[in-house]
């Protein structure tokens, strides 16, 4: 019989404490759906009442199998739990599970809260009792627990016993400052269990300030804790939280965890881990960390010639797991035969059939390599990759040709005597054997400037001759700009995500020293891909 471990994700709450991270409500919903598909047990959605996007998230909460959990703090002194408006806002989110953070470190009780140790115990007791009396599953985050236990073990333990007696389902030991090392986390967790707090009710919440958050989490599990808190990609305050993207495959694939424990995550869902990790980076407009364990692009990249040739004979020679189990892919030198078979499967995905050993394969690999060296990225821009491959395979239809384009940006007074910025784009294309010139401005119907790329996009779409009708349902849904290294120079890389009325979504890439030029290239690819797709079907 395997023991069940419960995974508690706090990407949307603690993860949002990362510097420069602020999720929109839509993004929070998207992340929650991805976490649910992965199979975590709890999704902490945020702190209702503390943050407007958290309120909006819970107001239109996605339907999930995972228990959506609202986070908050224990009630304040001098008000009853029923009358505490901060706690009421948390309860009003209406989640079945509620997690409240409270003090267990005497220094923080007397210093930060300025109340007596007994008064703190009464806050903990009343708050947790209020949750259970309201029929909620109660979780208690024991803030600064490890530091508090080292300072005064009796008091820290009496806090835990108080919330246990008040009906807490989970008591989560938090290493809030992230400075505790694995051996100490293991020892203290074992002592907590020996003192009468059952391991089946204990959770662990660690931070990565010494690069040990995952190791500390495992030490707590070894000692008997059964709930694991963490975030996708290790997002979180300061150096981040325990990284679920590493912990999940460890628990499912590595011993002794794989034989001793089970989680809510299936081997099938594990295959979506890399995709889920990259999706979060995509939302944050971050470069995915190449060397991330399990999900990084370099996690199964074999550069050394000796490794590569051994890998070709048997991948287990230089890999600790099969990359596909976590949805990642092996990367081997381009010239290698195995590199070609990877490429063939990518082409097949794009609907392009190429025979084994076709010389075009080596040519495509060379082209991809050369373009990536000057700043292109084809990991996400699958549509641009497909166009590149079509070109090399001689399967690129003649659609239209851009003869020239021009964009001007002007700052001027409008008819209301207000200073405005207006861009104007002129595009000349040759289609159906004829030259056509289109002009567009960057103003939308409400008179707002949408910028030069918008003007260009409108001019380009204005008259594509016989193809005009095909791109009518096409829409630009995201536009990401990144400065990257192209050869020895810094260049601008633009990634555009497009969508059409049939529910297709595709990404294209453009690179140039000039942002407008890079955008234009990505726009052109987006239109070409759409036309090829529609003309085929
Ligand atoms: Zn935390």
Short mmCIF file of C-alpha atoms and ligand atoms in Angstrom, two decimals:
data_model
loop_
_atom_site.label_atom_id
_atom_site.label_comp_id
_atom_site.label_asym_id
_atom_site.label_seq_id
_atom_site.Cartn_x
_atom_site.Cartn_y
_atom_site.Cartn_z
CA UNK A 1 0.00 0.00 0.00
CA UNK A 2 1.42 3.35 -0.99
CA UNK A 3 1.05 6.37 1.27
CA UNK A 4 -0.71 9.36 -0.22
CA UNK A 5 1.15 12.67 -0.42
CA UNK A 6 -0.85 15.83 -1.06
CA UNK A 7 0.43 18.59 -3.29
CA UNK A 8 -0.49 22.16 -2.47
CA UNK A 9 0.33 24.75 -5.09
CA UNK A 10 0.82 28.38 -4.10
CA UNK A 11 2.01 29.80 -7.44
CA UNK A 12 -0.93 32.20 -7.49
CA UNK A 13 -0.31 33.48 -3.94
CA UNK A 14 3.32 33.05 -2.78
CA UNK A 15 4.44 32.86 -6.42
CA UNK A 16 2.94 36.29 -7.02
CA UNK A 17 5.30 37.61 -4.32
CA UNK A 18 8.14 37.23 -6.84
CA UNK A 19 9.69 40.53 -7.80
CA UNK A 20 8.24 41.82 -11.09
CA UNK A 21 5.46 39.23 -11.12
CA UNK A 22 1.86 40.40 -11.22
CA UNK A 23 -0.72 38.06 -12.73
CA UNK A 24 -3.87 39.37 -14.34
CA UNK A 25 -7.12 37.63 -13.44
CA UNK A 26 -7.19 35.85 -16.81
CA UNK A 27 -3.64 34.63 -16.33
CA UNK A 28 -4.53 33.34 -12.87
CA UNK A 29 -7.41 31.38 -14.36
CA UNK A 30 -5.16 29.98 -17.07
CA UNK A 31 -2.55 28.88 -14.51
CA UNK A 32 -5.22 27.37 -12.23
CA UNK A 33 -6.60 25.31 -15.13
CA UNK A 34 -3.10 24.07 -15.99
CA UNK A 35 -2.41 23.12 -12.36
CA UNK A 36 -5.71 21.29 -12.22
CA UNK A 37 -4.94 19.38 -15.40
CA UNK A 38 -1.60 18.43 -13.88
CA UNK A 39 -3.40 16.98 -10.85
CA UNK A 40 -2.31 18.94 -7.78
CA UNK A 41 -4.63 18.55 -4.77
CA UNK A 42 -4.88 22.18 -3.70
CA UNK A 43 -4.65 25.44 -5.59
CA UNK A 44 -4.14 28.47 -3.40
CA UNK A 45 -5.78 31.23 -5.41
CA UNK A 46 -4.69 34.28 -3.43
CA UNK A 47 -5.71 36.48 -0.53
CA UNK A 48 -9.27 37.73 -1.02
CA UNK A 49 -9.65 41.26 0.21
CA UNK A 50 -5.95 42.03 0.01
CA UNK A 51 -5.63 42.31 -3.75
CA UNK A 52 -8.27 43.24 -6.38
CA UNK A 53 -7.15 40.59 -8.88
CA UNK A 54 -7.45 37.96 -6.13
CA UNK A 55 -11.06 39.02 -5.54
CA UNK A 56 -11.77 38.90 -9.27
CA UNK A 57 -10.14 35.46 -9.45
CA UNK A 58 -12.41 34.01 -6.77
CA UNK A 59 -15.51 35.82 -8.07
CA UNK A 60 -15.27 33.89 -11.32
CA UNK A 61 -13.41 30.91 -9.87
CA UNK A 62 -12.67 28.19 -12.40
CA UNK A 63 -14.27 24.78 -11.81
CA UNK A 64 -11.45 22.54 -10.65
CA UNK A 65 -11.05 19.04 -9.30
CA UNK A 66 -8.32 20.43 -7.06
CA UNK A 67 -9.51 22.16 -3.92
CA UNK A 68 -9.39 25.87 -4.52
CA UNK A 69 -8.11 27.50 -1.35
CA UNK A 70 -8.34 31.07 -0.11
CA UNK A 71 -5.44 32.40 1.95
CA UNK A 72 -5.60 34.88 4.80
CA UNK A 73 -4.37 35.54 8.30
CA UNK A 74 -5.71 34.61 11.70
CA UNK A 75 -8.11 37.10 13.30
CA UNK A 76 -6.88 40.17 15.12
CA UNK A 77 -6.94 40.69 18.87
CA UNK A 78 -9.96 42.44 20.38
CA UNK A 79 -12.45 41.45 17.64
CA UNK A 80 -14.29 38.15 17.42
CA UNK A 81 -13.53 35.89 14.46
CA UNK A 82 -17.09 36.56 13.20
CA UNK A 83 -16.55 40.32 13.25
CA UNK A 84 -13.05 40.48 11.82
CA UNK A 85 -13.56 42.08 8.38
CA UNK A 86 -10.18 40.90 7.05
CA UNK A 87 -11.06 37.30 7.91
CA UNK A 88 -14.60 37.82 6.59
CA UNK A 89 -13.22 38.82 3.17
CA UNK A 90 -11.30 35.54 3.07
CA UNK A 91 -14.38 33.52 4.07
CA UNK A 92 -16.53 35.37 1.53
CA UNK A 93 -14.50 33.88 -1.30
CA UNK A 94 -16.60 30.80 -0.54
CA UNK A 95 -13.86 28.19 -0.95
CA UNK A 96 -14.20 24.79 0.73
CA UNK A 97 -10.64 25.08 2.04
CA UNK A 98 -9.16 28.07 3.79
CA UNK A 99 -5.53 28.50 4.81
CA UNK A 100 -4.71 30.98 7.57
CA UNK A 101 -1.21 32.05 8.47
CA UNK A 102 -0.41 32.71 12.12
CA UNK A 103 2.48 33.20 14.49
CA UNK A 104 4.29 30.38 16.28
CA UNK A 105 7.58 32.17 17.04
CA UNK A 106 7.47 33.93 20.41
CA UNK A 107 9.70 36.76 19.16
CA UNK A 108 7.21 37.56 16.38
CA UNK A 109 4.25 37.35 18.78
CA UNK A 110 5.67 39.81 21.29
CA UNK A 111 7.61 41.94 18.80
CA UNK A 112 5.64 42.06 15.54
CA UNK A 113 2.13 41.65 16.98
CA UNK A 114 2.90 43.18 20.39
CA UNK A 115 0.60 40.78 22.26
CA UNK A 116 1.15 38.13 24.93
CA UNK A 117 1.90 34.51 24.12
CA UNK A 118 -1.45 33.42 25.56
CA UNK A 119 -3.32 36.03 23.58
CA UNK A 120 -1.74 34.64 20.40
CA UNK A 121 -2.91 31.12 21.31
CA UNK A 122 -6.46 32.43 21.66
CA UNK A 123 -6.27 34.05 18.20
CA UNK A 124 -5.13 30.78 16.67
CA UNK A 125 -7.79 28.73 18.48
CA UNK A 126 -10.68 31.08 17.65
CA UNK A 127 -9.68 31.52 14.00
CA UNK A 128 -9.36 27.82 13.25
CA UNK A 129 -12.51 27.01 15.26
CA UNK A 130 -14.36 29.65 13.21
CA UNK A 131 -13.32 27.94 9.97
CA UNK A 132 -14.40 24.49 11.07
CA UNK A 133 -17.66 25.80 12.55
CA UNK A 134 -18.38 27.29 9.10
CA UNK A 135 -17.85 23.89 7.53
CA UNK A 136 -14.56 24.77 5.89
CA UNK A 137 -11.48 22.60 5.69
CA UNK A 138 -8.98 24.46 7.86
CA UNK A 139 -5.29 24.74 7.06
CA UNK A 140 -2.86 26.53 9.30
CA UNK A 141 0.42 27.97 8.00
CA UNK A 142 2.77 28.07 10.99
CA UNK A 143 4.85 31.09 10.07
CA UNK A 144 8.56 31.07 11.06
CA UNK A 145 7.99 27.66 12.60
CA UNK A 146 11.53 26.31 12.41
CA UNK A 147 13.11 29.49 13.79
CA UNK A 148 10.38 29.66 16.43
CA UNK A 149 10.93 26.06 17.43
CA UNK A 150 14.65 26.64 17.86
CA UNK A 151 13.98 29.72 20.02
CA UNK A 152 11.24 28.19 22.18
CA UNK A 153 10.18 24.65 21.28
CA UNK A 154 7.52 24.42 23.98
CA UNK A 155 5.71 27.52 22.80
CA UNK A 156 5.97 26.63 19.10
CA UNK A 157 4.53 23.19 19.83
CA UNK A 158 1.75 24.62 21.99
CA UNK A 159 0.67 26.72 19.00
CA UNK A 160 0.45 23.59 16.84
CA UNK A 161 -1.48 21.66 19.52
CA UNK A 162 -3.90 24.57 19.84
CA UNK A 163 -4.79 24.57 16.13
CA UNK A 164 -4.89 20.76 16.05
CA UNK A 165 -7.42 20.75 18.92
CA UNK A 166 -9.38 23.51 17.18
CA UNK A 167 -9.87 21.18 14.20
CA UNK A 168 -7.16 22.05 11.65
CA UNK A 169 -6.96 19.46 8.86
CA UNK A 170 -3.44 20.51 7.95
CA UNK A 171 -0.72 22.16 10.00
CA UNK A 172 1.96 23.47 7.70
CA UNK A 173 5.46 23.96 9.03
CA UNK A 174 6.83 27.03 7.27
CA UNK A 175 10.48 27.93 6.90
CA UNK A 176 9.42 31.49 6.15
CA UNK A 177 12.92 33.02 6.00
CA UNK A 178 14.32 30.07 4.08
CA UNK A 179 17.50 29.69 6.09
CA UNK A 180 16.97 26.24 7.63
CA UNK A 181 18.99 23.36 6.18
CA UNK A 182 17.58 19.90 5.33
CA UNK A 183 19.00 17.99 8.32
CA UNK A 184 17.43 20.45 10.74
CA UNK A 185 14.08 20.43 8.91
CA UNK A 186 14.09 16.62 9.13
CA UNK A 187 15.01 16.56 12.82
CA UNK A 188 12.46 19.18 13.86
CA UNK A 189 9.66 17.61 11.79
CA UNK A 190 10.38 14.26 13.49
CA UNK A 191 10.31 15.95 16.91
CA UNK A 192 6.97 17.60 16.11
CA UNK A 193 5.51 14.20 15.24
CA UNK A 194 7.03 12.64 18.38
CA UNK A 195 5.38 15.43 20.39
CA UNK A 196 1.95 14.28 19.23
CA UNK A 197 1.16 16.13 16.01
CA UNK A 198 0.34 13.36 13.51
CA UNK A 199 2.42 13.31 10.32
CA UNK A 200 -0.79 12.77 8.30
CA UNK A 201 -1.75 16.30 9.30
CA UNK A 202 1.62 17.95 8.69
CA UNK A 203 2.60 19.99 5.68
CA UNK A 204 5.90 21.54 4.69
CA UNK A 205 6.46 24.99 3.15
CA UNK A 206 10.06 25.95 2.34
CA UNK A 207 11.89 28.75 0.57
CA UNK A 208 15.00 28.50 -1.55
CA UNK A 209 17.29 31.01 0.14
CA UNK A 210 20.07 28.43 0.43
CA UNK A 211 19.16 26.49 -2.73
CA UNK A 212 17.79 23.76 -0.46
CA UNK A 213 14.02 24.20 -0.67
CA UNK A 214 13.50 20.92 -2.52
CA UNK A 215 15.93 19.06 -0.24
CA UNK A 216 14.24 20.52 2.87
CA UNK A 217 10.85 19.42 1.56
CA UNK A 218 12.10 15.88 0.99
CA UNK A 219 13.65 15.83 4.48
CA UNK A 220 10.25 16.72 5.96
CA UNK A 221 8.56 14.00 3.89
CA UNK A 222 11.21 11.50 5.05
CA UNK A 223 10.38 12.50 8.62
CA UNK A 224 6.66 11.99 8.07
CA UNK A 225 5.05 15.19 6.70
CA UNK A 226 2.36 14.42 4.13
CA UNK A 227 1.49 17.71 2.46
CA UNK A 228 3.93 19.51 0.19
CA UNK A 229 3.61 23.18 -0.62
CA UNK A 230 5.43 24.73 -3.54
CA UNK A 231 5.15 26.66 -6.78
CA UNK A 232 5.62 26.05 -10.49
CA UNK A 233 9.16 26.86 -11.61
CA UNK A 234 9.98 27.71 -7.98
CA UNK A 235 8.38 31.13 -8.26
CA UNK A 236 8.10 33.00 -4.97
CA UNK A 237 9.32 35.66 -2.63
CA UNK A 238 13.09 36.44 -2.63
CA UNK A 239 14.81 33.28 -3.98
CA UNK A 240 11.52 31.48 -4.49
CA UNK A 241 9.52 28.60 -3.00
CA UNK A 242 10.12 24.87 -3.19
CA UNK A 243 9.96 24.06 -6.90
CA UNK A 244 7.08 21.69 -7.70
CA UNK A 245 8.41 21.33 -11.22
CA UNK A 246 11.35 19.44 -9.67
CA UNK A 247 9.52 17.88 -6.70
CA UNK A 248 6.76 16.28 -8.78
CA UNK A 249 9.05 14.18 -11.00
CA UNK A 250 11.22 13.30 -7.98
CA UNK A 251 8.20 11.97 -6.10
CA UNK A 252 6.92 10.04 -9.12
CA UNK A 253 10.16 8.71 -10.55
CA UNK A 254 12.82 8.57 -7.85
CA UNK A 255 13.38 6.15 -4.99
CA UNK A 256 12.45 5.71 -2.26
CA UNK A 257 9.55 8.06 -3.06
CA UNK A 258 8.18 6.36 -6.18
CA UNK A 259 7.59 3.03 -4.39
CA UNK A 260 6.54 4.45 -1.03
CA UNK A 261 4.19 7.24 -2.06
CA UNK A 262 1.49 8.22 -4.48
CA UNK A 263 0.21 11.66 -5.43
CA UNK A 264 -2.73 12.93 -7.44
CA UNK A 265 -0.49 13.20 -10.49
CA UNK A 266 -0.60 10.45 -13.09
CA UNK A 267 2.32 9.35 -15.28
CA UNK A 268 0.29 10.69 -18.19
CA UNK A 269 -0.11 14.13 -16.60
CA UNK A 270 3.61 14.12 -15.78
CA UNK A 271 4.21 14.25 -19.54
CA UNK A 272 2.64 17.73 -19.57
CA UNK A 273 5.05 19.07 -16.94
CA UNK A 274 7.51 20.68 -19.36
CA UNK A 275 4.69 22.28 -21.32
CA UNK A 276 3.13 23.62 -18.10
CA UNK A 277 6.46 25.05 -16.96
CA UNK A 278 7.03 26.79 -20.30
CA UNK A 279 3.46 28.12 -20.29
CA UNK A 280 4.16 29.94 -17.03
CA UNK A 281 7.36 31.48 -18.45
CA UNK A 282 5.41 32.47 -21.51
CA UNK A 283 2.82 34.27 -19.37
CA UNK A 284 5.60 36.02 -17.47
CA UNK A 285 7.49 36.85 -20.69
CA UNK A 286 10.56 35.23 -19.16
CA UNK A 287 13.26 33.25 -20.85
CA UNK A 288 12.76 29.65 -19.63
CA UNK A 289 15.68 28.65 -17.47
CA UNK A 290 17.64 26.29 -19.70
CA UNK A 291 19.28 24.40 -16.88
CA UNK A 292 16.12 23.82 -14.85
CA UNK A 293 16.02 20.23 -13.57
CA UNK A 294 13.74 17.93 -15.59
CA UNK A 295 12.03 20.66 -17.68
CA UNK A 296 14.91 22.88 -18.86
CA UNK A 297 15.84 22.85 -22.55
CA UNK A 298 19.33 21.72 -21.55
CA UNK A 299 18.16 19.04 -19.10
CA UNK A 300 18.66 16.36 -21.76
CA UNK A 301 21.01 18.15 -24.15
CA UNK A 302 24.13 16.20 -24.99
CA UNK A 303 26.85 18.38 -26.35
CA UNK A 304 29.95 16.34 -25.67
CA UNK A 305 30.76 14.21 -28.72
CA UNK A 306 31.48 11.16 -26.60
CA UNK A 307 28.12 11.42 -24.83
CA UNK A 308 26.27 11.98 -28.08
CA UNK A 309 27.63 8.87 -29.72
CA UNK A 310 26.89 6.75 -26.64
CA UNK A 311 23.39 8.22 -26.43
CA UNK A 312 22.77 7.18 -30.03
CA UNK A 313 23.46 3.56 -28.98
CA UNK A 314 21.56 3.68 -25.68
CA UNK A 315 20.12 6.86 -24.15
CA UNK A 316 20.40 5.52 -20.60
CA UNK A 317 24.18 5.85 -20.84
CA UNK A 318 24.00 9.58 -20.08
CA UNK A 319 20.43 10.24 -18.93
CA UNK A 320 19.00 9.72 -15.44
CA UNK A 321 15.44 9.44 -16.75
CA UNK A 322 13.75 9.15 -20.13
CA UNK A 323 13.07 12.83 -21.14
CA UNK A 324 9.62 12.03 -22.56
CA UNK A 325 8.35 10.98 -19.09
CA UNK A 326 8.32 14.68 -18.13
CA UNK A 327 7.40 15.89 -21.62
CA UNK A 328 10.90 17.09 -22.36
CA UNK A 329 13.02 16.19 -25.36
CA UNK A 330 16.53 14.96 -25.90
CA UNK A 331 18.77 17.38 -27.76
CA UNK A 332 21.66 15.92 -29.69
CA UNK A 333 24.02 17.51 -32.15
CA UNK A 334 22.21 18.59 -35.30
CA UNK A 335 24.32 16.55 -37.69
CA UNK A 336 23.57 13.40 -35.77
CA UNK A 337 21.14 10.82 -37.15
CA UNK A 338 19.01 10.96 -34.01
CA UNK A 339 18.78 14.74 -34.45
CA UNK A 340 17.26 14.09 -37.85
CA UNK A 341 14.67 11.71 -36.50
CA UNK A 342 13.61 14.35 -33.93
CA UNK A 343 13.26 16.80 -36.75
CA UNK A 344 11.21 14.37 -38.83
CA UNK A 345 8.72 13.92 -36.02
CA UNK A 346 8.42 17.70 -35.67
CA UNK A 347 7.76 17.99 -39.38
CA UNK A 348 5.18 15.22 -39.21
CA UNK A 349 3.43 17.19 -36.45
CA UNK A 350 3.27 20.09 -38.90
CA UNK A 351 1.76 17.82 -41.58
CA UNK A 352 4.94 17.64 -43.68
CA UNK A 353 6.01 14.17 -44.70
CA UNK A 354 9.71 13.70 -45.34
CA UNK A 355 11.44 10.41 -46.08
CA UNK A 356 14.22 9.18 -43.83
CA UNK A 357 17.60 10.30 -45.12
CA UNK A 358 16.16 13.03 -47.35
CA UNK A 359 19.00 15.54 -47.83
CA UNK A 360 16.49 18.34 -47.10
CA UNK A 361 16.55 17.27 -43.44
CA UNK A 362 20.20 18.21 -43.01
CA UNK A 363 19.52 21.43 -44.85
CA UNK A 364 16.66 22.35 -42.51
CA UNK A 365 18.80 21.57 -39.48
CA UNK A 366 21.56 23.80 -40.80
CA UNK A 367 19.08 26.58 -41.50
CA UNK A 368 17.55 26.36 -38.01
CA UNK A 369 21.00 26.39 -36.45
CA UNK A 370 22.12 29.38 -38.50
CA UNK A 371 18.98 31.35 -37.72
CA UNK A 372 19.04 30.54 -34.02
CA UNK A 373 22.59 31.88 -33.95
CA UNK A 374 21.32 35.25 -35.13
CA UNK A 375 18.51 35.44 -32.60
CA UNK A 376 15.56 33.39 -33.87
CA UNK A 377 13.85 30.95 -31.54
CA UNK A 378 11.73 28.11 -32.88
CA UNK A 379 10.77 26.42 -29.61
CA UNK A 380 7.45 28.23 -29.46
CA UNK A 381 7.28 29.71 -32.95
CA UNK A 382 6.18 26.45 -34.53
CA UNK A 383 4.43 28.22 -37.42
CA UNK A 384 7.62 30.04 -38.47
CA UNK A 385 9.51 26.75 -38.21
CA UNK A 386 6.98 25.14 -40.50
CA UNK A 387 7.41 27.91 -43.08
CA UNK A 388 11.18 27.56 -42.92
CA UNK A 389 10.88 23.82 -43.50
CA UNK A 390 8.45 24.30 -46.40
CA UNK A 391 10.93 26.66 -48.02
CA UNK A 392 13.71 24.07 -47.74
CA UNK A 393 11.45 21.28 -49.01
CA UNK A 394 10.28 23.36 -51.97
CA UNK A 395 6.72 23.21 -50.62
CA UNK A 396 6.22 26.93 -50.13
CA UNK A 397 3.41 28.19 -52.38
CA UNK A 398 3.74 31.54 -54.10
CA UNK A 399 1.22 33.70 -52.26
CA UNK A 400 2.16 37.34 -52.46
CA UNK A 401 5.30 39.39 -52.42
CA UNK A 402 6.00 42.48 -50.35
CA UNK A 403 7.67 45.02 -52.62
CA UNK A 404 8.22 47.63 -49.90
CA UNK A 405 6.76 49.13 -46.78
CA UNK A 406 7.12 52.39 -44.85
CA UNK A 407 6.04 53.50 -41.40
CA UNK A 408 6.13 57.07 -40.12
CA UNK A 409 5.55 58.18 -36.57
CA UNK A 410 4.31 61.70 -36.00
CA UNK A 411 3.58 63.73 -32.87
CA UNK A 412 0.99 66.41 -33.65
CA UNK A 413 -2.08 68.27 -32.41
CA UNK A 414 -5.45 66.72 -33.18
CA UNK A 415 -8.64 68.65 -33.94
CA UNK A 416 -9.29 69.08 -30.20
CA UNK A 417 -5.89 70.77 -29.85
CA UNK A 418 -4.52 67.80 -27.92
CA UNK A 419 -1.06 66.38 -28.61
CA UNK A 420 -1.29 62.88 -30.04
CA UNK A 421 1.09 60.38 -31.61
CA UNK A 422 -0.01 58.89 -34.90
CA UNK A 423 1.69 56.26 -37.03
CA UNK A 424 1.00 55.79 -40.70
CA UNK A 425 1.95 52.71 -42.65
CA UNK A 426 2.21 52.19 -46.41
CA UNK A 427 2.57 48.68 -47.77
CA UNK A 428 3.07 47.74 -51.41
CA UNK A 429 2.52 44.11 -52.34
CA UNK A 430 2.33 42.14 -55.53
CA UNK A 431 -0.52 39.67 -55.63
CA UNK A 432 -2.45 38.05 -58.48
CA UNK A 433 0.17 39.55 -60.80
CA UNK A 434 -0.72 43.08 -59.73
CA UNK A 435 0.87 45.68 -57.47
CA UNK A 436 -1.35 47.01 -54.70
CA UNK A 437 -0.71 49.88 -52.32
CA UNK A 438 -2.48 50.14 -48.96
CA UNK A 439 -2.29 52.89 -46.35
CA UNK A 440 -3.42 52.70 -42.73
CA UNK A 441 -3.20 54.83 -39.61
CA UNK A 442 -2.64 53.68 -36.06
CA UNK A 443 -5.83 55.20 -34.64
CA UNK A 444 -8.59 52.86 -33.54
CA UNK A 445 -12.31 53.77 -33.70
CA UNK A 446 -12.05 55.54 -30.34
CA UNK A 447 -9.19 57.73 -31.54
CA UNK A 448 -6.53 55.93 -29.50
CA UNK A 449 -3.10 55.40 -30.95
CA UNK A 450 -2.34 51.67 -31.33
CA UNK A 451 1.23 52.17 -32.47
CA UNK A 452 3.24 51.59 -35.64
CA UNK A 453 2.95 47.81 -35.68
CA UNK A 454 -0.82 48.06 -35.59
CA UNK A 455 -0.80 50.50 -38.50
CA UNK A 456 1.44 48.14 -40.43
CA UNK A 457 -0.72 45.14 -39.65
CA UNK A 458 -3.85 46.95 -40.80
CA UNK A 459 -2.21 48.14 -44.04
CA UNK A 460 -0.93 44.65 -44.78
CA UNK A 461 -4.35 43.08 -44.20
CA UNK A 462 -6.24 45.77 -46.14
CA UNK A 463 -5.82 44.37 -49.62
CA UNK A 464 -4.38 40.92 -50.16
CA UNK A 465 -6.32 40.41 -53.38
CA UNK A 466 -7.80 36.91 -53.62
CA UNK A 467 -6.58 36.13 -50.06
CA UNK A 468 -8.30 39.01 -48.27
CA UNK A 469 -11.36 36.99 -47.25
CA UNK A 470 -9.20 34.22 -45.76
CA UNK A 471 -7.55 36.44 -43.18
CA UNK A 472 -10.69 38.24 -42.06
CA UNK A 473 -11.16 36.01 -39.01
CA UNK A 474 -7.51 36.32 -38.00
CA UNK A 475 -6.61 38.15 -34.82
CA UNK A 476 -3.38 39.04 -33.06
CA UNK A 477 -3.68 37.89 -29.45
CA UNK A 478 -0.23 38.41 -28.02
CA UNK A 479 2.88 40.28 -28.92
CA UNK A 480 6.14 39.73 -27.05
CA UNK A 481 9.32 41.67 -27.50
CA UNK A 482 12.67 40.57 -26.19
CA UNK A 483 16.15 41.92 -26.64
CA UNK A 484 18.42 38.99 -27.34
CA UNK A 485 21.85 38.17 -28.65
CA UNK A 486 22.07 37.80 -32.42
CA UNK A 487 25.63 36.90 -33.31
CA UNK A 488 27.73 39.56 -31.60
CA UNK A 489 25.01 42.24 -31.59
CA UNK A 490 21.93 42.74 -29.45
CA UNK A 491 18.83 42.31 -31.62
CA UNK A 492 15.07 42.52 -31.09
CA UNK A 493 13.07 39.31 -31.25
CA UNK A 494 9.32 39.60 -31.66
CA UNK A 495 7.00 36.65 -31.06
CA UNK A 496 3.41 37.04 -32.22
CA UNK A 497 0.56 34.76 -31.22
CA UNK A 498 -2.40 34.72 -33.60
CA UNK A 499 -5.81 33.13 -33.52
CA UNK A 500 -8.59 32.56 -36.04
CA UNK A 501 -12.31 31.90 -36.02
CA UNK A 502 -11.75 28.14 -36.30
CA UNK A 503 -9.97 28.08 -32.95
CA UNK A 504 -6.44 27.73 -34.38
CA UNK A 505 -3.61 29.39 -32.49
CA UNK A 506 -0.14 29.79 -33.87
CA UNK A 507 3.10 31.61 -33.05
CA UNK A 508 5.57 33.27 -35.35
CA UNK A 509 8.91 34.97 -34.87
CA UNK A 510 10.77 37.88 -36.39
CA UNK A 511 14.26 39.19 -35.64
CA UNK A 512 15.88 42.47 -36.56
CA UNK A 513 17.87 45.32 -35.06
CA UNK A 514 14.67 47.30 -35.71
CA UNK A 515 11.57 46.45 -33.69
CA UNK A 516 9.14 47.43 -36.46
CA UNK A 517 10.99 45.29 -38.94
CA UNK A 518 11.07 42.30 -36.58
CA UNK A 519 7.33 42.74 -35.99
CA UNK A 520 6.64 42.93 -39.72
CA UNK A 521 8.50 39.69 -40.32
CA UNK A 522 6.51 37.90 -37.61
CA UNK A 523 3.27 39.37 -38.99
CA UNK A 524 4.06 38.18 -42.50
CA UNK A 525 4.79 34.68 -41.23
CA UNK A 526 1.51 34.68 -39.32
CA UNK A 527 -0.47 35.57 -42.45
CA UNK A 528 1.40 33.12 -44.67
CA UNK A 529 0.87 30.26 -42.24
CA UNK A 530 -2.85 31.02 -42.06
CA UNK A 531 -3.20 31.18 -45.85
CA UNK A 532 -1.37 27.90 -46.40
CA UNK A 533 -3.50 26.22 -43.77
CA UNK A 534 -6.78 27.50 -45.20
CA UNK A 535 -5.85 26.86 -48.82
CA UNK A 536 -4.92 23.27 -47.94
CA UNK A 537 -8.22 22.61 -46.18
ZN1 LIG B 1 6.16 31.40 1.75
#
